[in-house]
């Protein structure tokens, strides 16, 4: 492979293997349980057919991969500043990406790619999904060469003067490194919600597929049921709950390590280079200019451990007409300490945002959530409880729910605030994880204010800032103040013609 | 960065143009007729459905009066709600942004600065064409929520607004490309 990329070229021939494995894996996963069941149900003489089917599957995968390889070419059009990919086995697809629309170039390596010694390269644009490019096999030097070409062009085309002044050094000095010890702490303190979801999904598939297996093996269901109910004593339930919690923590840890192992951030010309991953190393290049919302969050434990999670939200939207919903692509940097956070903020935003004038919501913030999330359900429950004696013993639980709920809503009310100064808008919110979202007024795409008629007399209203990476809400504020802020932001956005991306 | 173009404290926020005091243009009164026709079509279909149920299913027949009652209450409510929302709508084009007010119960105002508009669409429906009305859609990078749909503008006016906005978009984009090069 040459390093010029100006002529159409194929990827590395090893791509066939990677693609074939990918396809075979996909087919295999789709038929996995069918195959297992077929194995169990069939007698020995059918084994031949099954093996034949497997061989056929492999053959199809390879054929598919070969065709895909033959048809997949890419080149760099230097005059038009475009990267062009031709692909499609049966239909001819041409993807053209303007270089200045490229948002990220990721170089990854999966296990298989590591064994063969090739890299995968993905181009992420600020466009619709279909426009994304995924090169499956490319050798290391070509990969980095191509990346350089793709991103260098962009830097030349839309030179960001500011970053050029501040960061003239091009050497790769890691700005930040997350050690395994920090990762351990991160794993123990954050992202419980996602792990719970994962665990639920896992158990759901286990139970669902397990049922099919039971049917296949023709095991007596009653027998299983009696053993299960026999096991359910208080002690076993306690052990089960403890085991679940421990599994949850372990899953959390594994996930954190898998994703963020050896996370390193370095400055790379005009952008930030993030690399991390345990088995598959993932490199991501981000231009600070394209970050729309910078957010950091911290919970009670993390505060004690003096660390926080930072995330950068980028624009990722359909340029084309309707139908393409906006998709934020978020980069997470877990476990930085406050000084590292400040360094990163300086790098991304140009300076550390200071607290400006703070606006707090009115007490009416509490009304609706308390009514709909607490009063109404508890009332329904109480009505139910007084009519059905089976539910009566649980009335205490309802009161506990009510009190905890009030407390949580009150905390969220106390945390909900927005702070505004000349350069930044900082929105704070959260109950357990307290997050701060920082957005610069030039990133605002549109502003909505709204008010209920019954709040007119008390001058209370709501604000929503639309950005390319999501919305920022401020509820139940003083409407006169909100209107003033909106006028001020409109002035800021409209008086200069600054690029938001 | 905006730092060079203005030094902060010198600006008196009170003296900035106030979006909330702009006189808004109401949608054309013919648009109310379109809303009514649409509503009547929906209600008519619902009435036919209800009639079929009442005539052909014996169990429902005793409740016919109740159903008819609910139907009329719903119809009146729908008309009132749409009337209220029609009354609340309004739009304005300023030199630097577009303002649109709407809402059934809550009154919401969305402002899109002209230099954030991605593209503009002008739609004409079948009914709208009869009444010579059109609706403008203004898209931003702010996703579904940050996009404006202004319905019931007389078609000539809508076209001239579209051309005006497109002109301004070009004007905005030109100087920046010159600076870049």
Short mmCIF file of N, CA, C and O in Angstrom, two decimals, chain A residues 140-243:
data_model
loop_
_atom_site.label_atom_id
_atom_site.label_comp_id
_atom_site.label_asym_id
_atom_site.label_seq_id
_atom_site.Cartn_x
_atom_site.Cartn_y
_atom_site.Cartn_z
N UNK A 140 -0.37 -1.08 10.00
CA UNK A 140 -0.25 -0.02 10.99
C UNK A 140 0.22 1.30 10.38
O UNK A 140 -0.39 2.35 10.61
N UNK A 141 1.30 1.24 9.58
CA UNK A 141 1.83 2.50 9.05
C UNK A 141 0.80 3.18 8.16
O UNK A 141 0.61 4.39 8.24
N UNK A 142 0.13 2.38 7.31
CA UNK A 142 -0.87 2.98 6.43
C UNK A 142 -1.99 3.60 7.24
O UNK A 142 -2.48 4.68 6.91
N UNK A 143 -2.38 2.90 8.30
CA UNK A 143 -3.48 3.39 9.12
C UNK A 143 -3.14 4.77 9.67
O UNK A 143 -3.92 5.71 9.54
N UNK A 144 -1.96 4.89 10.28
CA UNK A 144 -1.62 6.18 10.89
C UNK A 144 -1.37 7.24 9.83
O UNK A 144 -1.66 8.41 10.02
N UNK A 145 -0.82 6.77 8.69
CA UNK A 145 -0.61 7.68 7.57
C UNK A 145 -1.92 8.27 7.09
O UNK A 145 -2.06 9.48 6.90
N UNK A 146 -2.87 7.38 6.89
CA UNK A 146 -4.18 7.80 6.39
C UNK A 146 -4.84 8.75 7.37
O UNK A 146 -5.41 9.77 6.98
N UNK A 147 -4.74 8.40 8.63
CA UNK A 147 -5.33 9.23 9.66
C UNK A 147 -4.73 10.63 9.62
O UNK A 147 -5.45 11.63 9.64
N UNK A 148 -3.42 10.65 9.51
CA UNK A 148 -2.71 11.92 9.43
C UNK A 148 -3.22 12.73 8.24
O UNK A 148 -3.54 13.91 8.35
N UNK A 149 -3.33 12.05 7.10
CA UNK A 149 -3.79 12.71 5.89
C UNK A 149 -5.19 13.28 6.10
O UNK A 149 -5.46 14.43 5.74
N UNK A 150 -6.06 12.45 6.65
CA UNK A 150 -7.45 12.85 6.80
C UNK A 150 -7.59 14.03 7.72
O UNK A 150 -8.36 14.94 7.47
N UNK A 151 -6.82 14.02 8.80
CA UNK A 151 -7.01 15.07 9.80
C UNK A 151 -6.14 16.28 9.53
O UNK A 151 -6.49 17.39 9.88
N UNK A 152 -5.00 16.07 8.89
CA UNK A 152 -4.12 17.19 8.56
C UNK A 152 -4.79 18.15 7.62
O UNK A 152 -4.73 19.35 7.77
N UNK A 153 -5.41 17.56 6.61
CA UNK A 153 -6.13 18.37 5.63
C UNK A 153 -7.07 19.31 6.33
O UNK A 153 -7.14 20.47 6.05
N UNK A 154 -7.77 18.73 7.25
CA UNK A 154 -8.79 19.48 7.95
C UNK A 154 -8.16 20.63 8.72
O UNK A 154 -8.63 21.75 8.68
N UNK A 155 -7.06 20.34 9.39
CA UNK A 155 -6.40 21.36 10.18
C UNK A 155 -5.96 22.52 9.29
O UNK A 155 -6.04 23.68 9.66
N UNK A 156 -5.53 22.20 8.08
CA UNK A 156 -5.12 23.25 7.16
C UNK A 156 -6.31 24.06 6.69
O UNK A 156 -6.24 25.28 6.58
N UNK A 157 -7.39 23.35 6.40
CA UNK A 157 -8.55 24.01 5.82
C UNK A 157 -9.21 24.96 6.81
O UNK A 157 -9.49 26.11 6.48
N UNK A 158 -9.46 24.49 7.98
CA UNK A 158 -10.10 25.35 8.98
C UNK A 158 -9.17 25.49 10.16
O UNK A 158 -9.37 24.87 11.19
N UNK A 159 -8.20 26.30 9.98
CA UNK A 159 -7.19 26.44 11.02
C UNK A 159 -7.78 27.17 12.21
O UNK A 159 -8.38 28.23 12.09
N UNK A 160 -7.60 26.58 13.33
CA UNK A 160 -8.09 27.21 14.54
C UNK A 160 -6.94 28.00 15.16
O UNK A 160 -6.05 27.45 15.77
N UNK A 161 -7.01 29.30 15.00
CA UNK A 161 -5.89 30.14 15.42
C UNK A 161 -5.60 30.00 16.90
O UNK A 161 -4.47 29.92 17.33
N UNK A 162 -6.66 29.95 17.62
CA UNK A 162 -6.50 29.97 19.06
C UNK A 162 -5.69 28.80 19.60
O UNK A 162 -4.73 28.97 20.34
N UNK A 163 -6.10 27.62 19.17
CA UNK A 163 -5.38 26.45 19.66
C UNK A 163 -3.96 26.44 19.12
O UNK A 163 -3.05 25.95 19.78
N UNK A 164 -3.78 26.99 17.92
CA UNK A 164 -2.44 27.02 17.35
C UNK A 164 -1.51 27.85 18.22
O UNK A 164 -0.36 27.50 18.45
N UNK A 165 -2.05 28.95 18.70
CA UNK A 165 -1.21 29.80 19.55
C UNK A 165 -0.85 29.13 20.85
O UNK A 165 0.30 29.10 21.27
N UNK A 166 -1.86 28.57 21.44
CA UNK A 166 -1.66 28.04 22.78
C UNK A 166 -0.83 26.77 22.79
O UNK A 166 -0.06 26.53 23.72
N UNK A 167 -1.01 25.96 21.79
CA UNK A 167 -0.37 24.65 21.85
C UNK A 167 0.46 24.43 20.61
O UNK A 167 0.07 23.73 19.70
N UNK A 168 1.59 25.09 20.57
CA UNK A 168 2.41 24.96 19.37
C UNK A 168 3.18 23.65 19.37
O UNK A 168 3.65 23.20 18.33
N UNK A 169 3.29 23.03 20.51
CA UNK A 169 4.04 21.77 20.56
C UNK A 169 3.23 20.67 19.89
O UNK A 169 2.02 20.57 20.05
N UNK A 170 3.90 19.88 19.09
CA UNK A 170 3.19 18.80 18.42
C UNK A 170 3.58 17.44 18.99
O UNK A 170 3.04 16.42 18.59
N UNK A 171 4.53 17.44 19.88
CA UNK A 171 4.98 16.17 20.44
C UNK A 171 3.87 15.54 21.27
O UNK A 171 2.99 16.22 21.77
N UNK A 172 3.90 14.25 21.36
CA UNK A 172 2.85 13.55 22.08
C UNK A 172 3.23 13.33 23.54
O UNK A 172 3.81 12.32 23.90
N UNK A 173 2.94 14.31 24.33
CA UNK A 173 3.17 14.14 25.76
C UNK A 173 1.82 13.83 26.38
O UNK A 173 0.89 14.61 26.22
N UNK A 174 1.70 12.71 27.04
CA UNK A 174 0.39 12.39 27.62
C UNK A 174 -0.05 13.47 28.59
O UNK A 174 0.69 13.83 29.50
N UNK A 175 -1.20 13.99 28.36
CA UNK A 175 -1.76 15.00 29.26
C UNK A 175 -2.23 14.33 30.53
O UNK A 175 -2.17 14.90 31.60
N UNK A 176 -2.70 13.13 30.36
CA UNK A 176 -3.36 12.48 31.47
C UNK A 176 -3.28 10.98 31.30
O UNK A 176 -3.36 10.48 30.19
N UNK A 177 -3.05 10.31 32.39
CA UNK A 177 -2.97 8.86 32.34
C UNK A 177 -3.78 8.33 33.51
O UNK A 177 -3.66 8.83 34.61
N UNK A 178 -4.62 7.36 33.24
CA UNK A 178 -5.43 6.80 34.32
C UNK A 178 -4.82 5.46 34.72
O UNK A 178 -4.71 4.55 33.90
N UNK A 179 -4.42 5.37 35.96
CA UNK A 179 -3.78 4.14 36.41
C UNK A 179 -4.82 3.07 36.74
O UNK A 179 -6.00 3.36 36.88
N UNK A 180 -4.33 1.84 36.85
CA UNK A 180 -5.26 0.75 37.16
C UNK A 180 -5.91 0.95 38.53
O UNK A 180 -7.06 0.60 38.74
N UNK A 181 -5.17 1.51 39.43
CA UNK A 181 -5.69 1.76 40.79
C UNK A 181 -6.87 2.72 40.73
O UNK A 181 -7.90 2.50 41.36
N UNK A 182 -6.73 3.77 39.93
CA UNK A 182 -7.83 4.71 39.77
C UNK A 182 -9.02 4.03 39.13
O UNK A 182 -10.16 4.23 39.53
N UNK A 183 -8.74 3.19 38.12
CA UNK A 183 -9.82 2.49 37.44
C UNK A 183 -10.59 1.62 38.41
O UNK A 183 -11.80 1.51 38.33
N UNK A 184 -9.87 1.01 39.33
CA UNK A 184 -10.52 0.18 40.35
C UNK A 184 -11.51 1.02 41.13
O UNK A 184 -12.65 0.63 41.36
N UNK A 185 -11.06 2.21 41.52
CA UNK A 185 -11.94 3.10 42.28
C UNK A 185 -13.13 3.53 41.43
O UNK A 185 -14.25 3.61 41.92
N UNK A 186 -12.87 3.81 40.16
CA UNK A 186 -13.97 4.20 39.26
C UNK A 186 -14.99 3.08 39.17
O UNK A 186 -16.20 3.30 39.31
N UNK A 187 -14.46 1.86 38.97
CA UNK A 187 -15.35 0.71 38.81
C UNK A 187 -16.23 0.50 40.03
O UNK A 187 -17.37 0.06 39.91
N UNK A 188 -15.69 0.82 41.21
CA UNK A 188 -16.47 0.59 42.42
C UNK A 188 -17.48 1.69 42.68
O UNK A 188 -18.41 1.51 43.47
N UNK A 189 -17.32 2.85 42.05
CA UNK A 189 -18.18 3.96 42.44
C UNK A 189 -19.10 4.50 41.36
O UNK A 189 -19.93 5.34 41.66
N UNK A 190 -18.97 4.04 40.11
CA UNK A 190 -19.83 4.71 39.12
C UNK A 190 -20.51 3.74 38.17
O UNK A 190 -20.17 2.56 38.11
N UNK A 191 -21.43 4.30 37.42
CA UNK A 191 -22.13 3.58 36.36
C UNK A 191 -22.88 2.34 36.84
O UNK A 191 -22.92 1.33 36.15
N UNK A 192 -23.48 2.42 38.03
CA UNK A 192 -24.25 1.26 38.50
C UNK A 192 -25.41 0.96 37.57
O UNK A 192 -25.70 -0.18 37.27
N UNK A 193 -26.04 2.02 37.14
CA UNK A 193 -27.26 1.87 36.34
C UNK A 193 -27.04 1.01 35.12
O UNK A 193 -27.80 0.08 34.84
N UNK A 194 -25.94 1.30 34.38
CA UNK A 194 -25.67 0.55 33.17
C UNK A 194 -25.41 -0.92 33.47
O UNK A 194 -25.83 -1.81 32.74
N UNK A 195 -24.70 -1.18 34.57
CA UNK A 195 -24.40 -2.57 34.92
C UNK A 195 -25.67 -3.32 35.30
O UNK A 195 -25.82 -4.49 34.97
N UNK A 196 -26.57 -2.62 36.01
CA UNK A 196 -27.84 -3.26 36.37
C UNK A 196 -28.59 -3.65 35.10
O UNK A 196 -29.07 -4.78 34.97
N UNK A 197 -28.61 -2.72 34.14
CA UNK A 197 -29.30 -2.99 32.88
C UNK A 197 -28.69 -4.20 32.19
O UNK A 197 -29.39 -5.08 31.69
N UNK A 198 -27.36 -4.26 32.21
CA UNK A 198 -26.65 -5.36 31.58
C UNK A 198 -27.01 -6.68 32.25
O UNK A 198 -27.27 -7.69 31.60
N UNK A 199 -27.04 -6.64 33.59
CA UNK A 199 -27.33 -7.84 34.37
C UNK A 199 -28.75 -8.33 34.08
O UNK A 199 -28.98 -9.52 33.88
N UNK A 200 -29.69 -7.38 34.03
CA UNK A 200 -31.08 -7.73 33.76
C UNK A 200 -31.19 -8.37 32.38
O UNK A 200 -31.81 -9.43 32.21
N UNK A 201 -30.53 -7.74 31.41
CA UNK A 201 -30.57 -8.27 30.05
C UNK A 201 -29.97 -9.67 30.01
O UNK A 201 -30.51 -10.58 29.37
N UNK A 202 -28.89 -9.84 30.76
CA UNK A 202 -28.21 -11.13 30.82
C UNK A 202 -29.14 -12.21 31.38
O UNK A 202 -29.32 -13.27 30.79
N UNK A 203 -29.77 -11.90 32.53
CA UNK A 203 -30.66 -12.88 33.14
C UNK A 203 -31.87 -13.18 32.27
O UNK A 203 -32.33 -14.30 32.19
N UNK A 204 -32.33 -12.12 31.60
CA UNK A 204 -33.48 -12.32 30.73
C UNK A 204 -33.15 -13.34 29.63
O UNK A 204 -33.90 -14.28 29.42
N UNK A 205 -32.00 -13.14 28.99
CA UNK A 205 -31.64 -14.09 27.92
C UNK A 205 -31.42 -15.48 28.50
O UNK A 205 -31.83 -16.47 27.90
N UNK A 206 -30.77 -15.55 29.69
CA UNK A 206 -30.53 -16.85 30.31
C UNK A 206 -31.84 -17.59 30.53
O UNK A 206 -32.00 -18.75 30.16
N UNK A 207 -32.81 -16.86 31.13
CA UNK A 207 -34.08 -17.50 31.43
C UNK A 207 -34.80 -17.90 30.15
O UNK A 207 -35.31 -19.01 30.00
N UNK A 208 -34.77 -16.98 29.18
CA UNK A 208 -35.48 -17.23 27.93
C UNK A 208 -34.88 -18.42 27.19
O UNK A 208 -35.59 -19.36 26.80
N UNK A 209 -33.56 -18.37 27.05
CA UNK A 209 -32.90 -19.45 26.31
C UNK A 209 -32.94 -20.75 27.12
O UNK A 209 -33.05 -21.84 26.56
N UNK A 210 -32.86 -20.60 28.46
CA UNK A 210 -32.91 -21.77 29.34
C UNK A 210 -34.20 -22.54 29.14
O UNK A 210 -34.21 -23.77 29.07
N UNK A 211 -35.30 -21.78 29.00
CA UNK A 211 -36.59 -22.42 28.78
C UNK A 211 -36.58 -23.25 27.51
O UNK A 211 -37.08 -24.38 27.48
N UNK A 212 -36.00 -22.67 26.49
CA UNK A 212 -35.94 -23.40 25.22
C UNK A 212 -35.12 -24.67 25.37
O UNK A 212 -35.47 -25.71 24.83
N UNK A 213 -34.02 -24.55 26.14
CA UNK A 213 -33.17 -25.72 26.36
C UNK A 213 -33.93 -26.79 27.12
O UNK A 213 -33.85 -27.98 26.80
N UNK A 214 -34.69 -26.33 28.15
CA UNK A 214 -35.46 -27.29 28.95
C UNK A 214 -36.44 -28.04 28.05
O UNK A 214 -36.58 -29.26 28.13
N UNK A 215 -37.08 -27.27 27.17
CA UNK A 215 -38.00 -27.90 26.22
C UNK A 215 -37.26 -28.91 25.36
O UNK A 215 -37.75 -30.01 25.09
N UNK A 216 -36.06 -28.51 24.95
CA UNK A 216 -35.30 -29.38 24.05
C UNK A 216 -34.86 -30.65 24.75
O UNK A 216 -34.91 -31.75 24.19
N UNK A 217 -34.43 -30.48 26.02
CA UNK A 217 -33.95 -31.66 26.76
C UNK A 217 -35.10 -32.46 27.36
O UNK A 217 -34.89 -33.52 27.92
N UNK A 218 -36.29 -31.90 27.30
CA UNK A 218 -37.48 -32.51 27.87
C UNK A 218 -37.32 -32.84 29.36
O UNK A 218 -37.58 -33.95 29.82
N UNK A 219 -36.84 -31.82 30.06
CA UNK A 219 -36.67 -31.98 31.50
C UNK A 219 -38.00 -31.67 32.17
O UNK A 219 -38.75 -30.81 31.70
N UNK A 220 -38.26 -32.34 33.26
CA UNK A 220 -39.52 -32.14 33.96
C UNK A 220 -39.51 -30.77 34.64
O UNK A 220 -38.69 -30.50 35.50
N UNK A 221 -40.45 -29.92 34.23
CA UNK A 221 -40.45 -28.55 34.75
C UNK A 221 -40.84 -28.51 36.22
O UNK A 221 -40.32 -27.73 37.01
N UNK A 222 -41.79 -29.36 36.63
CA UNK A 222 -42.25 -29.34 38.02
C UNK A 222 -41.12 -29.60 38.98
O UNK A 222 -41.03 -29.00 40.05
N UNK A 223 -40.25 -30.52 38.57
CA UNK A 223 -39.13 -30.87 39.44
C UNK A 223 -38.26 -29.65 39.73
O UNK A 223 -37.90 -29.38 40.88
N UNK A 224 -38.00 -28.90 38.67
CA UNK A 224 -37.18 -27.69 38.84
C UNK A 224 -37.88 -26.71 39.75
O UNK A 224 -37.30 -26.15 40.67
N UNK A 225 -39.20 -26.56 39.53
CA UNK A 225 -39.95 -25.59 40.32
C UNK A 225 -39.91 -25.94 41.80
O UNK A 225 -39.69 -25.08 42.64
N UNK A 226 -40.10 -27.23 42.14
CA UNK A 226 -40.09 -27.61 43.55
C UNK A 226 -38.71 -27.40 44.17
O UNK A 226 -38.61 -26.92 45.29
N UNK A 227 -37.66 -27.72 43.44
CA UNK A 227 -36.34 -27.48 44.00
C UNK A 227 -36.10 -26.00 44.23
O UNK A 227 -35.54 -25.60 45.25
N UNK A 228 -36.55 -25.18 43.28
CA UNK A 228 -36.33 -23.74 43.40
C UNK A 228 -37.08 -23.19 44.60
O UNK A 228 -36.54 -22.48 45.43
N UNK A 229 -38.36 -23.56 44.76
CA UNK A 229 -39.13 -23.04 45.89
C UNK A 229 -38.59 -23.59 47.21
O UNK A 229 -38.62 -22.90 48.22
N UNK A 230 -38.09 -24.80 47.18
CA UNK A 230 -37.49 -25.37 48.38
C UNK A 230 -36.27 -24.60 48.83
O UNK A 230 -36.00 -24.49 50.03
N UNK A 231 -35.53 -24.06 47.86
CA UNK A 231 -34.31 -23.33 48.19
C UNK A 231 -34.59 -21.96 48.78
O UNK A 231 -33.74 -21.34 49.38
N UNK A 232 -35.84 -21.44 48.56
CA UNK A 232 -36.11 -20.07 48.93
C UNK A 232 -36.38 -19.89 50.41
O UNK A 232 -37.51 -19.72 50.83
N UNK A 233 -35.36 -19.90 51.22
CA UNK A 233 -35.53 -19.51 52.61
C UNK A 233 -34.92 -18.13 52.76
O UNK A 233 -34.30 -17.63 51.83
N UNK A 234 -35.11 -17.53 53.94
CA UNK A 234 -34.60 -16.16 54.11
C UNK A 234 -33.09 -16.12 53.93
O UNK A 234 -32.53 -15.23 53.30
N UNK A 235 -32.44 -17.12 54.46
CA UNK A 235 -30.97 -17.16 54.39
C UNK A 235 -30.51 -17.20 52.93
O UNK A 235 -29.66 -16.41 52.52
N UNK A 236 -31.13 -18.11 52.18
CA UNK A 236 -30.69 -18.21 50.78
C UNK A 236 -30.99 -16.93 50.02
O UNK A 236 -30.20 -16.52 49.18
N UNK A 237 -32.13 -16.30 50.35
CA UNK A 237 -32.45 -15.04 49.67
C UNK A 237 -31.38 -14.01 49.97
O UNK A 237 -30.88 -13.31 49.08
N UNK A 238 -30.99 -13.94 51.24
CA UNK A 238 -29.95 -12.98 51.63
C UNK A 238 -28.66 -13.26 50.88
O UNK A 238 -28.01 -12.35 50.35
N UNK A 239 -28.30 -14.55 50.84
CA UNK A 239 -27.07 -14.91 50.12
C UNK A 239 -27.20 -14.53 48.65
O UNK A 239 -26.28 -13.97 48.06
N UNK A 240 -28.38 -14.80 48.11
CA UNK A 240 -28.61 -14.49 46.70
C UNK A 240 -28.45 -12.99 46.43
O UNK A 240 -27.80 -12.58 45.46
N UNK A 241 -29.05 -12.18 47.31
CA UNK A 241 -28.96 -10.73 47.13
C UNK A 241 -27.50 -10.29 47.21
O UNK A 241 -27.01 -9.52 46.37
N UNK A 242 -26.79 -10.83 48.22
CA UNK A 242 -25.38 -10.47 48.37
C UNK A 242 -24.60 -10.88 47.13
O UNK A 242 -23.79 -10.10 46.61
N UNK A 243 -24.88 -12.09 46.64
CA UNK A 243 -24.18 -12.58 45.46
C UNK A 243 -24.46 -11.67 44.27
O UNK A 243 -23.56 -11.32 43.50
#
